[in-house]
mmCIF file with all atom_site columns, C-alpha atoms in Angstrom:
data_model
loop_
_atom_site.group_PDB
_atom_site.id
_atom_site.type_symbol
_atom_site.label_atom_id
_atom_site.label_alt_id
_atom_site.label_comp_id
_atom_site.label_asym_id
_atom_site.label_entity_id
_atom_site.label_seq_id
_atom_site.pdbx_PDB_ins_code
_atom_site.Cartn_x
_atom_site.Cartn_y
_atom_site.Cartn_z
_atom_site.occupancy
_atom_site.B_iso_or_equiv
_atom_site.pdbx_formal_charge
_atom_site.auth_seq_id
_atom_site.auth_comp_id
_atom_site.auth_asym_id
_atom_site.auth_atom_id
_atom_site.pdbx_PDB_model_num
ATOM 1   C CA . MET A 1 1   ? 13.158 61.996  8.505  1.00 48.00 ? 913  MET A CA 1
ATOM 2   C CA . VAL A 1 2   ? 16.592 60.374  8.476  1.00 46.00 ? 914  VAL A CA 1
ATOM 3   C CA . ARG A 1 3   ? 19.278 62.218  10.389 1.00 56.00 ? 915  ARG A CA 1
ATOM 4   C CA . ARG A 1 4   ? 22.533 62.374  8.461  1.00 66.00 ? 916  ARG A CA 1
ATOM 5   C CA . TYR A 1 5   ? 25.835 62.079  10.261 1.00 68.00 ? 917  TYR A CA 1
ATOM 6   C CA . ASP A 1 6   ? 27.688 65.331  9.683  1.00 77.00 ? 918  ASP A CA 1
ATOM 7   C CA . PRO A 1 7   ? 30.849 65.547  11.809 1.00 79.00 ? 919  PRO A CA 1
ATOM 8   C CA . GLU A 1 8   ? 31.891 68.853  10.215 1.00 90.00 ? 920  GLU A CA 1
ATOM 9   C CA . ARG A 1 9   ? 28.626 70.687  10.907 1.00 92.00 ? 921  ARG A CA 1
ATOM 10  C CA . ARG A 1 10  ? 29.771 72.336  14.138 1.00 93.00 ? 922  ARG A CA 1
ATOM 11  C CA . GLN A 1 11  ? 32.888 73.688  12.415 1.00 94.00 ? 923  GLN A CA 1
ATOM 12  C CA . ARG A 1 12  ? 30.832 74.909  9.439  1.00 95.00 ? 924  ARG A CA 1
ATOM 13  C CA . ILE A 1 13  ? 28.616 76.803  11.874 1.00 96.00 ? 925  ILE A CA 1
ATOM 14  C CA . ILE A 1 14  ? 31.638 78.467  13.506 1.00 94.00 ? 926  ILE A CA 1
ATOM 15  C CA . ASP A 1 15  ? 33.072 79.365  10.095 1.00 93.00 ? 927  ASP A CA 1
ATOM 16  C CA . ALA A 1 16  ? 29.695 80.788  9.069  1.00 95.00 ? 928  ALA A CA 1
ATOM 17  C CA . ALA A 1 17  ? 29.509 82.874  12.253 1.00 94.00 ? 929  ALA A CA 1
ATOM 18  C CA . ILE A 1 18  ? 32.931 84.336  11.478 1.00 91.00 ? 930  ILE A CA 1
ATOM 19  C CA . ARG A 1 19  ? 31.818 85.216  7.935  1.00 92.00 ? 931  ARG A CA 1
ATOM 20  C CA . VAL A 1 20  ? 28.608 86.832  9.234  1.00 93.00 ? 932  VAL A CA 1
ATOM 21  C CA . VAL A 1 21  ? 30.539 88.946  11.754 1.00 90.00 ? 933  VAL A CA 1
ATOM 22  C CA . GLY A 1 22  ? 33.083 89.840  9.082  1.00 87.00 ? 934  GLY A CA 1
ATOM 23  C CA . ARG A 1 23  ? 30.323 90.997  6.744  1.00 90.00 ? 935  ARG A CA 1
ATOM 24  C CA . SER A 1 24  ? 27.702 92.429  9.119  1.00 91.00 ? 936  SER A CA 1
ATOM 25  C CA . GLY A 1 25  ? 29.415 92.894  12.471 1.00 88.00 ? 937  GLY A CA 1
ATOM 26  C CA . ILE A 1 26  ? 28.355 91.436  15.809 1.00 89.00 ? 938  ILE A CA 1
ATOM 27  C CA . ALA A 1 27  ? 24.969 93.133  15.446 1.00 90.00 ? 939  ALA A CA 1
ATOM 28  C CA . GLY A 1 28  ? 24.257 90.994  12.372 1.00 92.00 ? 940  GLY A CA 1
ATOM 29  C CA . LEU A 1 29  ? 24.880 87.723  14.206 1.00 92.00 ? 941  LEU A CA 1
ATOM 30  C CA . SER A 1 30  ? 21.916 85.528  15.057 1.00 95.00 ? 942  SER A CA 1
ATOM 31  C CA . HIS A 1 31  ? 21.238 81.816  14.998 1.00 96.00 ? 943  HIS A CA 1
ATOM 32  C CA . ARG A 1 32  ? 19.103 82.434  11.918 1.00 96.00 ? 944  ARG A CA 1
ATOM 33  C CA . THR A 1 33  ? 21.778 84.366  9.956  1.00 96.00 ? 945  THR A CA 1
ATOM 34  C CA . VAL A 1 34  ? 24.418 81.794  10.839 1.00 96.00 ? 946  VAL A CA 1
ATOM 35  C CA . ALA A 1 35  ? 22.153 78.881  9.857  1.00 96.00 ? 947  ALA A CA 1
ATOM 36  C CA . ALA A 1 36  ? 21.493 80.516  6.500  1.00 96.00 ? 948  ALA A CA 1
ATOM 37  C CA . GLU A 1 37  ? 25.202 81.220  5.947  1.00 95.00 ? 949  GLU A CA 1
ATOM 38  C CA . ALA A 1 38  ? 26.197 77.652  6.900  1.00 95.00 ? 950  ALA A CA 1
ATOM 39  C CA . ASP A 1 39  ? 23.321 76.163  4.894  1.00 94.00 ? 951  ASP A CA 1
ATOM 40  C CA . VAL A 1 40  ? 22.145 74.124  7.882  1.00 94.00 ? 952  VAL A CA 1
ATOM 41  C CA . PRO A 1 41  ? 18.764 73.936  9.607  1.00 94.00 ? 953  PRO A CA 1
ATOM 42  C CA . LEU A 1 42  ? 18.201 76.560  12.320 1.00 93.00 ? 954  LEU A CA 1
ATOM 43  C CA . GLY A 1 43  ? 17.949 73.760  14.886 1.00 93.00 ? 955  GLY A CA 1
ATOM 44  C CA . SER A 1 44  ? 21.537 72.756  14.138 1.00 92.00 ? 956  SER A CA 1
ATOM 45  C CA . THR A 1 45  ? 22.892 76.081  15.322 1.00 94.00 ? 957  THR A CA 1
ATOM 46  C CA . THR A 1 46  ? 20.952 75.920  18.580 1.00 93.00 ? 958  THR A CA 1
ATOM 47  C CA . TYR A 1 47  ? 21.866 72.246  19.041 1.00 94.00 ? 959  TYR A CA 1
ATOM 48  C CA . HIS A 1 48  ? 25.595 72.995  18.854 1.00 94.00 ? 960  HIS A CA 1
ATOM 49  C CA . PHE A 1 49  ? 25.423 76.448  20.489 1.00 95.00 ? 961  PHE A CA 1
ATOM 50  C CA . ALA A 1 50  ? 22.597 77.041  22.955 1.00 93.00 ? 962  ALA A CA 1
ATOM 51  C CA . SER A 1 51  ? 23.318 80.785  23.070 1.00 93.00 ? 963  SER A CA 1
ATOM 52  C CA . LEU A 1 52  ? 24.920 83.381  20.840 1.00 92.00 ? 964  LEU A CA 1
ATOM 53  C CA . ASP A 1 53  ? 27.581 83.840  23.507 1.00 91.00 ? 965  ASP A CA 1
ATOM 54  C CA . GLU A 1 54  ? 28.580 80.177  23.145 1.00 93.00 ? 966  GLU A CA 1
ATOM 55  C CA . LEU A 1 55  ? 28.825 80.667  19.386 1.00 94.00 ? 967  LEU A CA 1
ATOM 56  C CA . LEU A 1 56  ? 30.843 83.868  19.829 1.00 90.00 ? 968  LEU A CA 1
ATOM 57  C CA . VAL A 1 57  ? 33.240 82.115  22.230 1.00 90.00 ? 969  VAL A CA 1
ATOM 58  C CA . ALA A 1 58  ? 33.919 79.456  19.601 1.00 91.00 ? 970  ALA A CA 1
ATOM 59  C CA . ALA A 1 59  ? 34.313 82.087  16.863 1.00 88.00 ? 971  ALA A CA 1
ATOM 60  C CA . LEU A 1 60  ? 36.654 84.240  18.985 1.00 85.00 ? 972  LEU A CA 1
ATOM 61  C CA . ARG A 1 61  ? 38.772 81.235  19.947 1.00 86.00 ? 973  ARG A CA 1
ATOM 62  C CA . GLN A 1 62  ? 39.190 80.373  16.252 1.00 85.00 ? 974  GLN A CA 1
ATOM 63  C CA . ALA A 1 63  ? 39.742 83.979  15.148 1.00 81.00 ? 975  ALA A CA 1
ATOM 64  C CA . ASN A 1 64  ? 42.399 84.461  17.852 1.00 78.00 ? 976  ASN A CA 1
ATOM 65  C CA . GLU A 1 65  ? 44.530 82.005  15.937 1.00 75.00 ? 977  GLU A CA 1
ATOM 66  C CA . GLY A 1 66  ? 45.550 84.633  13.363 1.00 76.00 ? 978  GLY A CA 1
ATOM 67  C CA . PHE A 1 67  ? 48.109 86.508  15.433 1.00 78.00 ? 979  PHE A CA 1
ATOM 68  C CA . ALA A 1 68  ? 48.764 83.509  17.651 1.00 73.00 ? 980  ALA A CA 1
ATOM 69  C CA . SER A 1 69  ? 49.810 81.417  14.674 1.00 76.00 ? 981  SER A CA 1
ATOM 70  C CA . ALA A 1 70  ? 52.120 84.159  13.415 1.00 82.00 ? 982  ALA A CA 1
ATOM 71  C CA . VAL A 1 71  ? 53.898 84.297  16.779 1.00 79.00 ? 983  VAL A CA 1
ATOM 72  C CA . ARG A 1 72  ? 54.144 80.521  17.127 1.00 77.00 ? 984  ARG A CA 1
ATOM 73  C CA . GLU A 1 73  ? 55.327 79.989  13.564 1.00 82.00 ? 985  GLU A CA 1
ATOM 74  C CA . SER A 1 74  ? 58.101 82.545  13.964 1.00 82.00 ? 986  SER A CA 1
ATOM 75  C CA . GLY A 1 75  ? 60.029 80.408  16.414 1.00 81.00 ? 987  GLY A CA 1
ATOM 76  C CA . ALA A 1 76  ? 62.667 83.126  16.553 1.00 85.00 ? 988  ALA A CA 1
ATOM 77  C CA . LEU A 1 77  ? 61.396 84.519  19.853 1.00 83.00 ? 989  LEU A CA 1
ATOM 78  C CA . THR A 1 78  ? 62.630 81.434  21.681 1.00 80.00 ? 990  THR A CA 1
ATOM 79  C CA . ARG A 1 79  ? 66.207 81.841  20.405 1.00 85.00 ? 991  ARG A CA 1
ATOM 80  C CA . PRO A 1 80  ? 68.574 83.613  22.831 1.00 85.00 ? 992  PRO A CA 1
ATOM 81  C CA . ASP A 1 81  ? 70.128 85.666  20.014 1.00 89.00 ? 993  ASP A CA 1
ATOM 82  C CA . CYS A 1 82  ? 66.795 86.989  18.760 1.00 90.00 ? 994  CYS A CA 1
ATOM 83  C CA . ASP A 1 83  ? 66.233 90.748  18.723 1.00 95.00 ? 995  ASP A CA 1
ATOM 84  C CA . ILE A 1 84  ? 62.834 90.635  20.448 1.00 94.00 ? 996  ILE A CA 1
ATOM 85  C CA . ALA A 1 85  ? 61.799 94.166  19.467 1.00 96.00 ? 997  ALA A CA 1
ATOM 86  C CA . ASP A 1 86  ? 62.644 93.588  15.819 1.00 96.00 ? 998  ASP A CA 1
ATOM 87  C CA . GLU A 1 87  ? 60.958 90.183  15.676 1.00 95.00 ? 999  GLU A CA 1
ATOM 88  C CA . LEU A 1 88  ? 57.738 91.324  17.402 1.00 95.00 ? 1000 LEU A CA 1
ATOM 89  C CA . ALA A 1 89  ? 57.565 94.411  15.162 1.00 97.00 ? 1001 ALA A CA 1
ATOM 90  C CA . ARG A 1 90  ? 58.063 92.240  12.072 1.00 95.00 ? 1002 ARG A CA 1
ATOM 91  C CA . ILE A 1 91  ? 55.461 89.634  13.120 1.00 94.00 ? 1003 ILE A CA 1
ATOM 92  C CA . THR A 1 92  ? 52.916 92.331  13.944 1.00 94.00 ? 1004 THR A CA 1
ATOM 93  C CA . GLY A 1 93  ? 53.462 94.110  10.646 1.00 94.00 ? 1005 GLY A CA 1
ATOM 94  C CA . ARG A 1 94  ? 53.139 90.919  8.639  1.00 92.00 ? 1006 ARG A CA 1
ATOM 95  C CA . TRP A 1 95  ? 49.933 90.015  10.475 1.00 90.00 ? 1007 TRP A CA 1
ATOM 96  C CA . LEU A 1 96  ? 48.340 93.464  10.086 1.00 90.00 ? 1008 LEU A CA 1
ATOM 97  C CA . THR A 1 97  ? 49.237 93.900  6.426  1.00 88.00 ? 1009 THR A CA 1
ATOM 98  C CA . GLY A 1 98  ? 48.814 90.286  5.345  1.00 86.00 ? 1010 GLY A CA 1
ATOM 99  C CA . ASP A 1 99  ? 45.125 89.872  6.131  1.00 79.00 ? 1011 ASP A CA 1
ATOM 100 C CA . ARG A 1 100 ? 43.659 93.196  7.218  1.00 83.00 ? 1012 ARG A CA 1
ATOM 101 C CA . ALA A 1 101 ? 40.094 91.861  7.113  1.00 82.00 ? 1013 ALA A CA 1
ATOM 102 C CA . GLY A 1 102 ? 41.107 88.935  9.333  1.00 82.00 ? 1014 GLY A CA 1
ATOM 103 C CA . ALA A 1 103 ? 42.810 91.276  11.804 1.00 86.00 ? 1015 ALA A CA 1
ATOM 104 C CA . GLU A 1 104 ? 39.731 93.514  11.901 1.00 87.00 ? 1016 GLU A CA 1
ATOM 105 C CA . LEU A 1 105 ? 37.508 90.505  12.493 1.00 84.00 ? 1017 LEU A CA 1
ATOM 106 C CA . GLU A 1 106 ? 39.774 89.238  15.274 1.00 83.00 ? 1018 GLU A CA 1
ATOM 107 C CA . TYR A 1 107 ? 39.594 92.612  17.019 1.00 86.00 ? 1019 TYR A CA 1
ATOM 108 C CA . GLU A 1 108 ? 35.843 92.963  16.525 1.00 86.00 ? 1020 GLU A CA 1
ATOM 109 C CA . LEU A 1 109 ? 35.290 89.647  18.258 1.00 82.00 ? 1021 LEU A CA 1
ATOM 110 C CA . TYR A 1 110 ? 37.890 90.549  20.898 1.00 83.00 ? 1022 TYR A CA 1
ATOM 111 C CA . LEU A 1 111 ? 36.227 93.884  21.665 1.00 87.00 ? 1023 LEU A CA 1
ATOM 112 C CA . ALA A 1 112 ? 32.824 92.208  21.945 1.00 88.00 ? 1024 ALA A CA 1
ATOM 113 C CA . ALA A 1 113 ? 34.090 90.988  25.333 1.00 87.00 ? 1025 ALA A CA 1
ATOM 114 C CA . LEU A 1 114 ? 33.504 94.515  26.636 1.00 89.00 ? 1026 LEU A CA 1
ATOM 115 C CA . ARG A 1 115 ? 29.751 93.851  26.593 1.00 90.00 ? 1027 ARG A CA 1
ATOM 116 C CA . ARG A 1 116 ? 29.721 90.054  26.745 1.00 89.00 ? 1028 ARG A CA 1
ATOM 117 C CA . PRO A 1 117 ? 31.411 88.728  29.899 1.00 92.00 ? 1029 PRO A CA 1
ATOM 118 C CA . ALA A 1 118 ? 31.346 85.154  28.549 1.00 89.00 ? 1030 ALA A CA 1
ATOM 119 C CA . LEU A 1 119 ? 33.957 86.206  25.970 1.00 88.00 ? 1031 LEU A CA 1
ATOM 120 C CA . ARG A 1 120 ? 36.432 87.683  28.462 1.00 90.00 ? 1032 ARG A CA 1
ATOM 121 C CA . PRO A 1 121 ? 38.314 84.475  29.326 1.00 91.00 ? 1033 PRO A CA 1
ATOM 122 C CA . VAL A 1 122 ? 38.820 83.725  25.625 1.00 87.00 ? 1034 VAL A CA 1
ATOM 123 C CA . ALA A 1 123 ? 39.900 87.309  24.950 1.00 84.00 ? 1035 ALA A CA 1
ATOM 124 C CA . ALA A 1 124 ? 42.471 86.940  27.735 1.00 87.00 ? 1036 ALA A CA 1
ATOM 125 C CA . GLU A 1 125 ? 43.981 83.805  26.164 1.00 84.00 ? 1037 GLU A CA 1
ATOM 126 C CA . TRP A 1 126 ? 45.794 85.842  23.509 1.00 78.00 ? 1038 TRP A CA 1
ATOM 127 C CA . CYS A 1 127 ? 47.819 87.875  26.015 1.00 80.00 ? 1039 CYS A CA 1
ATOM 128 C CA . ASP A 1 128 ? 48.561 84.914  28.198 1.00 84.00 ? 1040 ASP A CA 1
ATOM 129 C CA . GLY A 1 129 ? 49.843 82.900  25.269 1.00 80.00 ? 1041 GLY A CA 1
ATOM 130 C CA . VAL A 1 130 ? 52.155 85.618  23.965 1.00 81.00 ? 1042 VAL A CA 1
ATOM 131 C CA . MET A 1 131 ? 53.380 86.237  27.503 1.00 84.00 ? 1043 MET A CA 1
ATOM 132 C CA . ARG A 1 132 ? 54.237 82.543  27.880 1.00 83.00 ? 1044 ARG A CA 1
ATOM 133 C CA . ILE A 1 133 ? 56.345 82.707  24.728 1.00 81.00 ? 1045 ILE A CA 1
ATOM 134 C CA . LEU A 1 134 ? 58.175 85.786  26.029 1.00 83.00 ? 1046 LEU A CA 1
ATOM 135 C CA . ALA A 1 135 ? 58.550 84.423  29.583 1.00 81.00 ? 1047 ALA A CA 1
ATOM 136 C CA . GLY A 1 136 ? 61.847 82.696  28.864 1.00 78.00 ? 1048 GLY A CA 1
ATOM 137 C CA . ARG A 1 137 ? 63.379 85.945  27.644 1.00 85.00 ? 1049 ARG A CA 1
ATOM 138 C CA . VAL A 1 138 ? 61.999 88.748  29.850 1.00 90.00 ? 1050 VAL A CA 1
ATOM 139 C CA . ASP A 1 139 ? 60.375 89.227  33.232 1.00 91.00 ? 1051 ASP A CA 1
ATOM 140 C CA . THR A 1 140 ? 56.598 89.050  33.644 1.00 90.00 ? 1052 THR A CA 1
ATOM 141 C CA . VAL A 1 141 ? 56.071 92.805  33.948 1.00 92.00 ? 1053 VAL A CA 1
ATOM 142 C CA . THR A 1 142 ? 58.007 93.448  30.735 1.00 93.00 ? 1054 THR A CA 1
ATOM 143 C CA . ALA A 1 143 ? 56.151 90.684  28.884 1.00 91.00 ? 1055 ALA A CA 1
ATOM 144 C CA . CYS A 1 144 ? 52.847 92.220  29.968 1.00 92.00 ? 1056 CYS A CA 1
ATOM 145 C CA . ALA A 1 145 ? 53.992 95.683  28.828 1.00 94.00 ? 1057 ALA A CA 1
ATOM 146 C CA . LEU A 1 146 ? 55.089 94.325  25.433 1.00 94.00 ? 1058 LEU A CA 1
ATOM 147 C CA . VAL A 1 147 ? 51.721 92.641  24.914 1.00 91.00 ? 1059 VAL A CA 1
ATOM 148 C CA . ALA A 1 148 ? 49.840 95.785  25.961 1.00 93.00 ? 1060 ALA A CA 1
ATOM 149 C CA . LEU A 1 149 ? 51.893 97.909  23.557 1.00 96.00 ? 1061 LEU A CA 1
ATOM 150 C CA . LEU A 1 150 ? 51.321 95.524  20.641 1.00 93.00 ? 1062 LEU A CA 1
ATOM 151 C CA . ASP A 1 151 ? 47.618 95.442  21.433 1.00 91.00 ? 1063 ASP A CA 1
ATOM 152 C CA . GLY A 1 152 ? 47.451 99.235  21.480 1.00 95.00 ? 1064 GLY A CA 1
ATOM 153 C CA . ILE A 1 153 ? 49.393 99.651  18.250 1.00 96.00 ? 1065 ILE A CA 1
ATOM 154 C CA . CYS A 1 154 ? 47.209 97.106  16.458 1.00 94.00 ? 1066 CYS A CA 1
ATOM 155 C CA . LEU A 1 155 ? 44.029 98.714  17.738 1.00 93.00 ? 1067 LEU A CA 1
ATOM 156 C CA . GLN A 1 156 ? 45.150 102.191 16.654 1.00 95.00 ? 1068 GLN A CA 1
ATOM 157 C CA . VAL A 1 157 ? 46.098 101.007 13.176 1.00 95.00 ? 1069 VAL A CA 1
ATOM 158 C CA . LEU A 1 158 ? 42.807 99.153  12.732 1.00 93.00 ? 1070 LEU A CA 1
ATOM 159 C CA . LEU A 1 159 ? 40.586 101.919 14.145 1.00 92.00 ? 1071 LEU A CA 1
ATOM 160 C CA . THR A 1 160 ? 42.218 104.801 12.292 1.00 94.00 ? 1072 THR A CA 1
ATOM 161 C CA . GLY A 1 161 ? 42.839 102.984 9.029  1.00 90.00 ? 1073 GLY A CA 1
ATOM 162 C CA . GLY A 1 162 ? 46.431 104.155 9.298  1.00 90.00 ? 1074 GLY A CA 1
ATOM 163 C CA . GLU A 1 163 ? 49.511 102.412 8.046  1.00 92.00 ? 1075 GLU A CA 1
ATOM 164 C CA . TYR A 1 164 ? 51.532 100.209 10.347 1.00 95.00 ? 1076 TYR A CA 1
ATOM 165 C CA . ASP A 1 165 ? 54.883 101.835 11.125 1.00 97.00 ? 1077 ASP A CA 1
ATOM 166 C CA . ILE A 1 166 ? 57.375 99.055  11.799 1.00 97.00 ? 1078 ILE A CA 1
ATOM 167 C CA . ASP A 1 167 ? 60.113 101.499 12.826 1.00 98.00 ? 1079 ASP A CA 1
ATOM 168 C CA . TYR A 1 168 ? 57.871 103.113 15.449 1.00 97.00 ? 1080 TYR A CA 1
ATOM 169 C CA . ALA A 1 169 ? 56.797 99.691  16.774 1.00 97.00 ? 1081 ALA A CA 1
ATOM 170 C CA . ARG A 1 170 ? 60.400 98.484  16.950 1.00 98.00 ? 1082 ARG A CA 1
ATOM 171 C CA . GLU A 1 171 ? 61.487 101.673 18.753 1.00 97.00 ? 1083 GLU A CA 1
ATOM 172 C CA . MET A 1 172 ? 58.691 101.512 21.345 1.00 97.00 ? 1084 MET A CA 1
ATOM 173 C CA . LEU A 1 173 ? 59.198 97.783  21.942 1.00 97.00 ? 1085 LEU A CA 1
ATOM 174 C CA . GLY A 1 174 ? 62.925 98.447  22.340 1.00 97.00 ? 1086 GLY A CA 1
ATOM 175 C CA . ARG A 1 175 ? 62.265 101.141 24.937 1.00 96.00 ? 1087 ARG A CA 1
ATOM 176 C CA . ILE A 1 176 ? 60.215 98.712  27.013 1.00 96.00 ? 1088 ILE A CA 1
ATOM 177 C CA . LEU A 1 177 ? 62.864 96.033  26.650 1.00 95.00 ? 1089 LEU A CA 1
ATOM 178 C CA . ALA A 1 178 ? 65.617 98.455  27.717 1.00 93.00 ? 1090 ALA A CA 1
ATOM 179 C CA . GLY A 1 179 ? 64.204 98.373  31.237 1.00 83.00 ? 1091 GLY A CA 1
ATOM 180 C CA . ALA A 1 180 ? 63.599 94.612  31.283 1.00 76.00 ? 1092 ALA A CA 1
ATOM 181 C CA . SER A 1 181 ? 64.819 92.250  33.954 1.00 72.00 ? 1093 SER A CA 1
ATOM 182 C CA . ALA A 1 182 ? 65.771 88.623  33.537 1.00 63.00 ? 1094 ALA A CA 1
ATOM 183 C CA . PRO A 1 183 ? 62.815 86.230  33.680 1.00 68.00 ? 1095 PRO A CA 1
ATOM 184 C CA . SER A 1 184 ? 61.845 85.045  37.143 1.00 59.00 ? 1096 SER A CA 1
ATOM 185 C CA . GLY A 1 185 ? 59.414 82.164  37.191 1.00 54.00 ? 1097 GLY A CA 1
ATOM 186 C CA . PRO A 1 186 ? 56.215 81.511  35.275 1.00 53.00 ? 1098 PRO A CA 1
ATOM 187 C CA . PRO A 1 187 ? 54.308 84.472  33.847 1.00 48.00 ? 1099 PRO A CA 1
ATOM 188 C CA . ALA A 1 188 ? 51.317 85.785  35.733 1.00 50.00 ? 1100 ALA A CA 1
ATOM 189 C CA . PRO A 1 189 ? 48.000 85.942  33.848 1.00 52.00 ? 1101 PRO A CA 1
ATOM 190 C CA . ALA A 1 190 ? 47.541 89.118  31.881 1.00 50.00 ? 1102 ALA A CA 1
ATOM 191 C CA . ALA A 1 191 ? 45.794 91.812  33.869 1.00 47.00 ? 1103 ALA A CA 1
ATOM 192 C CA . GLY A 1 192 ? 43.721 93.812  31.450 1.00 49.00 ? 1104 GLY A CA 1
ATOM 193 C CA . ALA A 1 193 ? 45.469 92.832  28.240 1.00 48.00 ? 1105 ALA A CA 1
ATOM 194 C CA . ARG A 1 194 ? 44.474 90.584  25.365 1.00 47.00 ? 1106 ARG A CA 1
ATOM 195 C CA . ALA A 1 195 ? 44.828 86.772  25.152 1.00 40.00 ? 1107 ALA A CA 1
ATOM 196 C CA . SER A 1 196 ? 46.041 82.985  23.586 1.00 40.00 ? 1108 SER A CA 1
ATOM 197 C CA . VAL A 1 197 ? 48.688 81.628  21.462 1.00 39.00 ? 1109 VAL A CA 1
ATOM 198 C CA . ASP A 1 198 ? 48.024 78.046  22.475 1.00 38.00 ? 1110 ASP A CA 1
#
């Protein structure tokens, strides 16, 4: 049998894993279901990802890009005249309402880290990345509190099926920022929050 060069196969497998989780949840993920979804031989999934945890790490890293991209693309957070509370509330609202299924998928993969320790470092990347963006504007403790609040608001909206309330988010973010100090050095890694914008 002739082996065909397929440089995109690994990415197709990751994309297929994300679709499987989106449709069937983490419980529906197996090398077999992903191979069928990607239309590749079963051996291809195990060649590229020896374990399901390796596959989930790759899927989570890619799924994390939803919110991360929204924050990076804003650019406003780096401007000194930016109203941080307003901008974070706006970005979060756009992300939650723009692609609800994508946000749910991102959180499902994120929460899988509760039971799969291999996912924890990737889950932490989201918080660390957002904190790095905020580091030039607020102190580390405030950046961590902002990230934790956003994480909690997103989780509540997604779990309850409720509507995102931009005014509430802006108000709560503003309350945290009211007690903020000037930034002092590089941000510490997030302790117990979510993770990466890079």
